[in-house]
C-alpha positions as protocol buffer text, in pm:
chain_id: "A"
residue {
  index: 1
  type: MET
  ca { x: 1050 y: 1380 z: 2737 }
}
residue {
  index: 2
  type: LYS
  ca { x: 947 y: 1432 z: 2348 }
}
residue {
  index: 3
  type: PRO
  ca { x: 842 y: 1774 z: 2264 }
}
residue {
  index: 4
  type: SER
  ca { x: 533 y: 1895 z: 2082 }
}
residue {
  index: 5
  type: LEU
  ca { x: 568 y: 1891 z: 1674 }
}
residue {
  index: 6
  type: VAL
  ca { x: 546 y: 2242 z: 1650 }
}
residue {
  index: 7
  type: GLN
  ca { x: 607 y: 2522 z: 1377 }
}
residue {
  index: 8
  type: ASN
  ca { x: 817 y: 2701 z: 1680 }
}
residue {
  index: 9
  type: LEU
  ca { x: 1015 y: 2399 z: 1764 }
}
residue {
  index: 10
  type: SER
  ca { x: 1382 y: 2429 z: 1656 }
}
residue {
  index: 11
  type: LYS
  ca { x: 1527 y: 2187 z: 1400 }
}
residue {
  index: 12
  type: ASP
  ca { x: 1793 y: 2058 z: 1598 }
}
residue {
  index: 13
  type: THR
  ca { x: 1512 y: 1940 z: 1867 }
}
residue {
  index: 14
  type: PHE
  ca { x: 1278 y: 1803 z: 1609 }
}
residue {
  index: 15
  type: LEU
  ca { x: 1600 y: 1593 z: 1401 }
}
residue {
  index: 16
  type: ASP
  ca { x: 1665 y: 1462 z: 1789 }
}
residue {
  index: 17
  type: TYR
  ca { x: 1332 y: 1236 z: 1823 }
}
residue {
  index: 18
  type: TYR
  ca { x: 1152 y: 988 z: 1706 }
}
residue {
  index: 19
  type: TRP
  ca { x: 841 y: 1100 z: 1498 }
}
residue {
  index: 20
  type: LEU
  ca { x: 562 y: 879 z: 1322 }
}
residue {
  index: 21
  type: LYS
  ca { x: 509 y: 913 z: 983 }
}
residue {
  index: 22
  type: THR
  ca { x: 147 y: 1004 z: 1092 }
}
residue {
  index: 23
  type: GLU
  ca { x: 299 y: 1297 z: 1306 }
}
residue {
  index: 24
  type: LEU
  ca { x: 483 y: 1425 z: 1027 }
}
residue {
  index: 25
  type: GLN
  ca { x: 221 y: 1386 z: 757 }
}
residue {
  index: 26
  type: GLN
  ca { x: -4 y: 1647 z: 1010 }
}
residue {
  index: 27
  type: PHE
  ca { x: 223 y: 1865 z: 1106 }
}
residue {
  index: 28
  type: CYS
  ca { x: 266 y: 1968 z: 725 }
}
residue {
  index: 29
  type: ARG
  ca { x: -87 y: 1989 z: 708 }
}
residue {
  index: 30
  type: ASP
  ca { x: -107 y: 2177 z: 942 }
}
residue {
  index: 31
  type: SER
  ca { x: 151 y: 2449 z: 817 }
}
residue {
  index: 32
  type: GLY
  ca { x: 29 y: 2420 z: 475 }
}
residue {
  index: 33
  type: MET
  ca { x: 268 y: 2208 z: 327 }
}
residue {
  index: 34
  type: SER
  ca { x: 228 y: 1873 z: 94 }
}
residue {
  index: 35
  type: ALA
  ca { x: 237 y: 1535 z: 341 }
}
residue {
  index: 36
  type: SER
  ca { x: 304 y: 1314 z: 29 }
}
residue {
  index: 37
  type: GLY
  ca { x: 646 y: 1123 z: 38 }
}
residue {
  index: 38
  type: SER
  ca { x: 826 y: 911 z: 232 }
}
residue {
  index: 39
  type: LYS
  ca { x: 891 y: 977 z: 609 }
}
residue {
  index: 40
  type: GLU
  ca { x: 1271 y: 1031 z: 519 }
}
residue {
  index: 41
  type: GLU
  ca { x: 1112 y: 1331 z: 273 }
}
residue {
  index: 42
  type: LEU
  ca { x: 853 y: 1445 z: 516 }
}
residue {
  index: 43
  type: THR
  ca { x: 1138 y: 1487 z: 812 }
}
residue {
  index: 44
  type: GLU
  ca { x: 1372 y: 1674 z: 518 }
}
residue {
  index: 45
  type: ARG
  ca { x: 1056 y: 1886 z: 422 }
}
residue {
  index: 46
  type: ILE
  ca { x: 984 y: 1993 z: 812 }
}
residue {
  index: 47
  type: ALA
  ca { x: 1336 y: 2051 z: 917 }
}
residue {
  index: 48
  type: LEU
  ca { x: 1391 y: 2273 z: 609 }
}
residue {
  index: 49
  type: PHE
  ca { x: 1081 y: 2457 z: 736 }
}
residue {
  index: 50
  type: LEU
  ca { x: 1170 y: 2461 z: 1101 }
}
residue {
  index: 51
  type: GLU
  ca { x: 1506 y: 2607 z: 972 }
}
residue {
  index: 52
  type: THR
  ca { x: 1413 y: 2878 z: 743 }
}
residue {
  index: 53
  type: GLY
  ca { x: 1047 y: 2921 z: 711 }
}
residue {
  index: 54
  type: LYS
  ca { x: 1025 y: 2773 z: 359 }
}
residue {
  index: 55
  type: LYS
  ca { x: 767 y: 2541 z: 236 }
}
residue {
  index: 56
  type: SER
  ca { x: 954 y: 2286 z: 3 }
}
residue {
  index: 57
  type: ALA
  ca { x: 706 y: 2098 z: -230 }
}
residue {
  index: 58
  type: PRO
  ca { x: 740 y: 1688 z: -282 }
}
residue {
  index: 59
  type: LYS
  ca { x: 1067 y: 1563 z: -485 }
}
residue {
  index: 60
  type: ARG
  ca { x: 902 y: 1286 z: -629 }
}
residue {
  index: 61
  type: THR
  ca { x: 656 y: 1347 z: -905 }
}
residue {
  index: 62
  type: SER
  ca { x: 292 y: 1261 z: -898 }
}
residue {
  index: 63
  type: ARG
  ca { x: 246 y: 890 z: -1028 }
}
residue {
  index: 64
  type: LYS
  ca { x: -53 y: 1064 z: -1214 }
}
residue {
  index: 65
  type: SER
  ca { x: 177 y: 1300 z: -1405 }
}
residue {
  index: 66
  type: GLY
  ca { x: 196 y: 1102 z: -1668 }
}
residue {
  index: 67
  type: ILE
  ca { x: 536 y: 949 z: -1606 }
}
residue {
  index: 68
  type: LYS
  ca { x: 510 y: 631 z: -1805 }
}
residue {
  index: 69
  type: ILE
  ca { x: 764 y: 285 z: -1831 }
}
residue {
  index: 70
  type: PRO
  ca { x: 905 y: 264 z: -2201 }
}
residue {
  index: 71
  type: GLU
  ca { x: 719 y: -24 z: -2337 }
}
residue {
  index: 72
  type: PRO
  ca { x: 745 y: -314 z: -2384 }
}
residue {
  index: 73
  type: LEU
  ca { x: 1010 y: -403 z: -2098 }
}
residue {
  index: 74
  type: SER
  ca { x: 1295 y: -570 z: -2200 }
}
residue {
  index: 75
  type: LEU
  ca { x: 1635 y: -693 z: -2017 }
}
residue {
  index: 76
  type: GLN
  ca { x: 1770 y: -328 z: -2190 }
}
residue {
  index: 77
  type: THR
  ca { x: 1514 y: -156 z: -2033 }
}
residue {
  index: 78
  type: VAL
  ca { x: 1689 y: 147 z: -1840 }
}
residue {
  index: 79
  type: ILE
  ca { x: 1626 y: 220 z: -1480 }
}
residue {
  index: 80
  type: THR
  ca { x: 1575 y: 562 z: -1467 }
}
residue {
  index: 81
  type: ASP
  ca { x: 1507 y: 822 z: -1135 }
}
residue {
  index: 82
  type: THR
  ca { x: 1155 y: 848 z: -1214 }
}
residue {
  index: 83
  type: HIS
  ca { x: 1161 y: 413 z: -1162 }
}
residue {
  index: 84
  type: ARG
  ca { x: 865 y: 247 z: -974 }
}
residue {
  index: 85
  type: CYS
  ca { x: 821 y: -72 z: -872 }
}
residue {
  index: 86
  type: SER
  ca { x: 501 y: -119 z: -1029 }
}
residue {
  index: 87
  type: GLN
  ca { x: 250 y: -398 z: -1120 }
}
residue {
  index: 88
  type: ASP
  ca { x: 412 y: -411 z: -1475 }
}
residue {
  index: 89
  type: VAL
  ca { x: 771 y: -397 z: -1381 }
}
residue {
  index: 90
  type: ARG
  ca { x: 659 y: -683 z: -1134 }
}
residue {
  index: 91
  type: ALA
  ca { x: 492 y: -915 z: -1373 }
}
residue {
  index: 92
  type: PHE
  ca { x: 866 y: -875 z: -1616 }
}
residue {
  index: 93
  type: PHE
  ca { x: 1038 y: -951 z: -1338 }
}
residue {
  index: 94
  type: LYS
  ca { x: 831 y: -1238 z: -1259 }
}
residue {
  index: 95
  type: GLU
  ca { x: 814 y: -1353 z: -1606 }
}
residue {
  index: 96
  type: VAL
  ca { x: 1217 y: -1349 z: -1635 }
}
residue {
  index: 97
  type: ILE
  ca { x: 1297 y: -1461 z: -1255 }
}
residue {
  index: 98
  type: GLY
  ca { x: 1005 y: -1640 z: -1194 }
}
residue {
  index: 99
  type: PRO
  ca { x: 707 y: -1647 z: -989 }
}
residue {
  index: 100
  type: HIS
  ca { x: 947 y: -1632 z: -633 }
}
residue {
  index: 101
  type: PHE
  ca { x: 1056 y: -1283 z: -730 }
}
residue {
  index: 102
  type: HIS
  ca { x: 914 y: -991 z: -504 }
}
residue {
  index: 103
  type: PHE
  ca { x: 1069 y: -638 z: -459 }
}
residue {
  index: 104
  type: SER
  ca { x: 1284 y: -678 z: -153 }
}
residue {
  index: 105
  type: THR
  ca { x: 1424 y: -371 z: 22 }
}
residue {
  index: 106
  type: TYR
  ca { x: 1769 y: -474 z: -156 }
}
residue {
  index: 107
  type: ILE
  ca { x: 1629 y: -476 z: -457 }
}
residue {
  index: 108
  type: GLN
  ca { x: 1454 y: -149 z: -459 }
}
residue {
  index: 109
  type: THR
  ca { x: 1741 y: 32 z: -296 }
}
residue {
  index: 110
  type: TYR
  ca { x: 1942 y: -147 z: -603 }
}
residue {
  index: 111
  type: PHE
  ca { x: 1694 y: 51 z: -838 }
}
residue {
  index: 112
  type: LYS
  ca { x: 1720 y: 371 z: -645 }
}
residue {
  index: 113
  type: GLN
  ca { x: 2065 y: 370 z: -640 }
}
residue {
  index: 114
  type: ASN
  ca { x: 2145 y: 243 z: -1003 }
}
residue {
  index: 115
  type: VAL
  ca { x: 2036 y: 499 z: -1245 }
}
residue {
  index: 116
  type: GLY
  ca { x: 2112 y: 411 z: -1585 }
}
residue {
  index: 117
  type: LYS
  ca { x: 2171 y: 66 z: -1545 }
}
residue {
  index: 118
  type: THR
  ca { x: 1960 y: -168 z: -1701 }
}
residue {
  index: 119
  type: TYR
  ca { x: 1681 y: -443 z: -1603 }
}
residue {
  index: 120
  type: GLU
  ca { x: 1946 y: -701 z: -1715 }
}
residue {
  index: 121
  type: ASP
  ca { x: 2189 y: -585 z: -1440 }
}
residue {
  index: 122
  type: ALA
  ca { x: 1911 y: -568 z: -1154 }
}
residue {
  index: 123
  type: ILE
  ca { x: 1845 y: -896 z: -1267 }
}
residue {
  index: 124
  type: ALA
  ca { x: 2211 y: -986 z: -1194 }
}
residue {
  index: 125
  type: ALA
  ca { x: 2167 y: -797 z: -863 }
}
residue {
  index: 126
  type: TRP
  ca { x: 1865 y: -974 z: -757 }
}
residue {
  index: 127
  type: HIS
  ca { x: 2052 y: -1308 z: -826 }
}
residue {
  index: 128
  type: GLU
  ca { x: 2343 y: -1223 z: -666 }
}
residue {
  index: 129
  type: GLU
  ca { x: 2121 y: -1122 z: -304 }
}
residue {
  index: 130
  type: LYS
  ca { x: 1927 y: -1456 z: -347 }
}
residue {
  index: 131
  type: GLU
  ca { x: 2299 y: -1631 z: -311 }
}
residue {
  index: 132
  type: ARG
  ca { x: 2374 y: -1427 z: -36 }
}
residue {
  index: 133
  type: LYS
  ca { x: 2045 y: -1534 z: 144 }
}
residue {
  index: 134
  type: LYS
  ca { x: 2190 y: -1889 z: 108 }
}
residue {
  index: 135
  type: SER
  ca { x: 2446 y: -1816 z: 375 }
}
residue {
  index: 136
  type: PRO
  ca { x: 2371 y: -1898 z: 750 }
}
residue {
  index: 137
  type: ASP
  ca { x: 2540 y: -1511 z: 826 }
}
residue {
  index: 138
  type: TYR
  ca { x: 2269 y: -1342 z: 560 }
}
residue {
  index: 139
  type: GLU
  ca { x: 2034 y: -1079 z: 746 }
}
residue {
  index: 140
  type: ARG
  ca { x: 1733 y: -936 z: 543 }
}
residue {
  index: 141
  type: GLN
  ca { x: 1840 y: -581 z: 496 }
}
residue {
  index: 142
  type: ILE
  ca { x: 1604 y: -358 z: 680 }
}
residue {
  index: 143
  type: GLY
  ca { x: 1511 y: 12 z: 523 }
}
residue {
  index: 144
  type: ALA
  ca { x: 1571 y: 306 z: 697 }
}
residue {
  index: 145
  type: GLN
  ca { x: 1264 y: 391 z: 764 }
}
residue {
  index: 146
  type: PHE
  ca { x: 1197 y: 89 z: 966 }
}
residue {
  index: 147
  type: GLN
  ca { x: 1319 y: 184 z: 1271 }
}
residue {
  index: 148
  type: TYR
  ca { x: 1134 y: -20 z: 1475 }
}
residue {
  index: 149
  type: ASN
  ca { x: 1190 y: -341 z: 1278 }
}
residue {
  index: 150
  type: GLN
  ca { x: 1585 y: -247 z: 1326 }
}
residue {
  index: 151
  type: PHE
  ca { x: 1565 y: -165 z: 1673 }
}
residue {
  index: 152
  type: THR
  ca { x: 1367 y: -495 z: 1782 }
}
residue {
  index: 153
  type: ARG
  ca { x: 1619 y: -744 z: 1561 }
}
residue {
  index: 154
  type: ASP
  ca { x: 1902 y: -544 z: 1732 }
}
residue {
  index: 155
  type: PHE
  ca { x: 1697 y: -594 z: 2099 }
}
residue {
  index: 156
  type: PHE
  ca { x: 1703 y: -989 z: 2048 }
}
residue {
  index: 157
  type: GLN
  ca { x: 2074 y: -1006 z: 1950 }
}
residue {
  index: 158
  type: ASP
  ca { x: 2168 y: -828 z: 2241 }
}
residue {
  index: 159
  type: PRO
  ca { x: 2272 y: -1125 z: 2479 }
}
residue {
  index: 160
  type: GLN
  ca { x: 2164 y: -944 z: 2769 }
}
residue {
  index: 161
  type: ASN
  ca { x: 1798 y: -965 z: 2660 }
}
residue {
  index: 162
  type: LYS
  ca { x: 1821 y: -1384 z: 2576 }
}
residue {
  index: 163
  type: GLY
  ca { x: 1481 y: -1503 z: 2755 }
}
residue {
  index: 164
  type: LYS
  ca { x: 1296 y: -1175 z: 2676 }
}
residue {
  index: 165
  type: THR
  ca { x: 957 y: -1130 z: 2541 }
}
residue {
  index: 166
  type: ARG
  ca { x: 813 y: -942 z: 2189 }
}
residue {
  index: 167
  type: GLN
  ca { x: 654 y: -745 z: 2458 }
}
residue {
  index: 168
  type: ASP
  ca { x: 1018 y: -676 z: 2677 }
}
residue {
  index: 169
  type: ALA
  ca { x: 1114 y: -565 z: 2282 }
}
residue {
  index: 170
  type: ILE
  ca { x: 817 y: -326 z: 2242 }
}
residue {
  index: 171
  type: ASP
  ca { x: 827 y: -167 z: 2604 }
}
residue {
  index: 172
  type: ALA
  ca { x: 1178 y: -109 z: 2532 }
}
residue {
  index: 173
  type: TRP
  ca { x: 1096 y: 74 z: 2215 }
}
residue {
  index: 174
  type: ASN
  ca { x: 813 y: 253 z: 2342 }
}
residue {
  index: 175
  type: LYS
  ca { x: 1056 y: 404 z: 2620 }
}
residue {
  index: 176
  type: ALA
  ca { x: 1366 y: 475 z: 2369 }
}
residue {
  index: 177
  type: LYS
  ca { x: 1148 y: 648 z: 2105 }
}
residue {
  index: 178
  type: LYS
  ca { x: 1054 y: 936 z: 2355 }
}
residue {
  index: 179
  type: THR
  ca { x: 1415 y: 974 z: 2417 }
}
residue {
  index: 180
  type: LYS
  ca { x: 1655 y: 1267 z: 2272 }
}
residue {
  index: 181
  type: GLY
  ca { x: 1855 y: 1130 z: 2035 }
}
residue {
  index: 182
  type: MET
  ca { x: 1756 y: 776 z: 2018 }
}
residue {
  index: 183
  type: GLN
  ca { x: 1792 y: 620 z: 1658 }
}
residue {
  index: 184
  type: THR
  ca { x: 1917 y: 284 z: 1729 }
}
residue {
  index: 185
  type: TYR
  ca { x: 1895 y: 46 z: 1952 }
}
residue {
  index: 186
  type: GLN
  ca { x: 2280 y: 75 z: 2096 }
}
residue {
  index: 187
  type: GLU
  ca { x: 2202 y: 447 z: 2144 }
}
residue {
  index: 188
  type: SER
  ca { x: 1897 y: 361 z: 2327 }
}
residue {
  index: 189
  type: ILE
  ca { x: 2107 y: 126 z: 2600 }
}
residue {
  index: 190
  type: THR
  ca { x: 2400 y: 377 z: 2628 }
}
residue {
  index: 191
  type: ASN
  ca { x: 2205 y: 701 z: 2679 }
}
């Protein structure tokens, strides 16, 4: 059974369970820490707190901190560690690639993992991904923070679940997320 998220919970026990982002944010607020950031950042912040008692600040700088995107945007604009997928950046990419451009998980990950490369490189990567999507074997990348989406995809790909409904997948997810150590669909069926 999933324990309550409280300040005397061990780090290892905390990391053994699935937590909603809202649960993580509430714990941070109740513990006097910032509740901003991604689910991964909140998890790291709480794990550090549970292990050491240290209250860490968010890793990312606030969008209100004055970080500006270099103007004007061009193919030679360099991707920085403070890159944001803003409306200005979206408009630039739509102008260059076309109205069908969107910030996919793939391209967002590309920006994070390719600091120092240029927008021209990112555009080439976007077109490469577009070509990969034409393959019948292609599966969209699901971000690590979207565990439910990955779980349900894996649930329906399991031949044992042929003919099962979306509600069956939801029921399996609700049961699995309360189980110690559950990270993936595969792990949930082996426990």
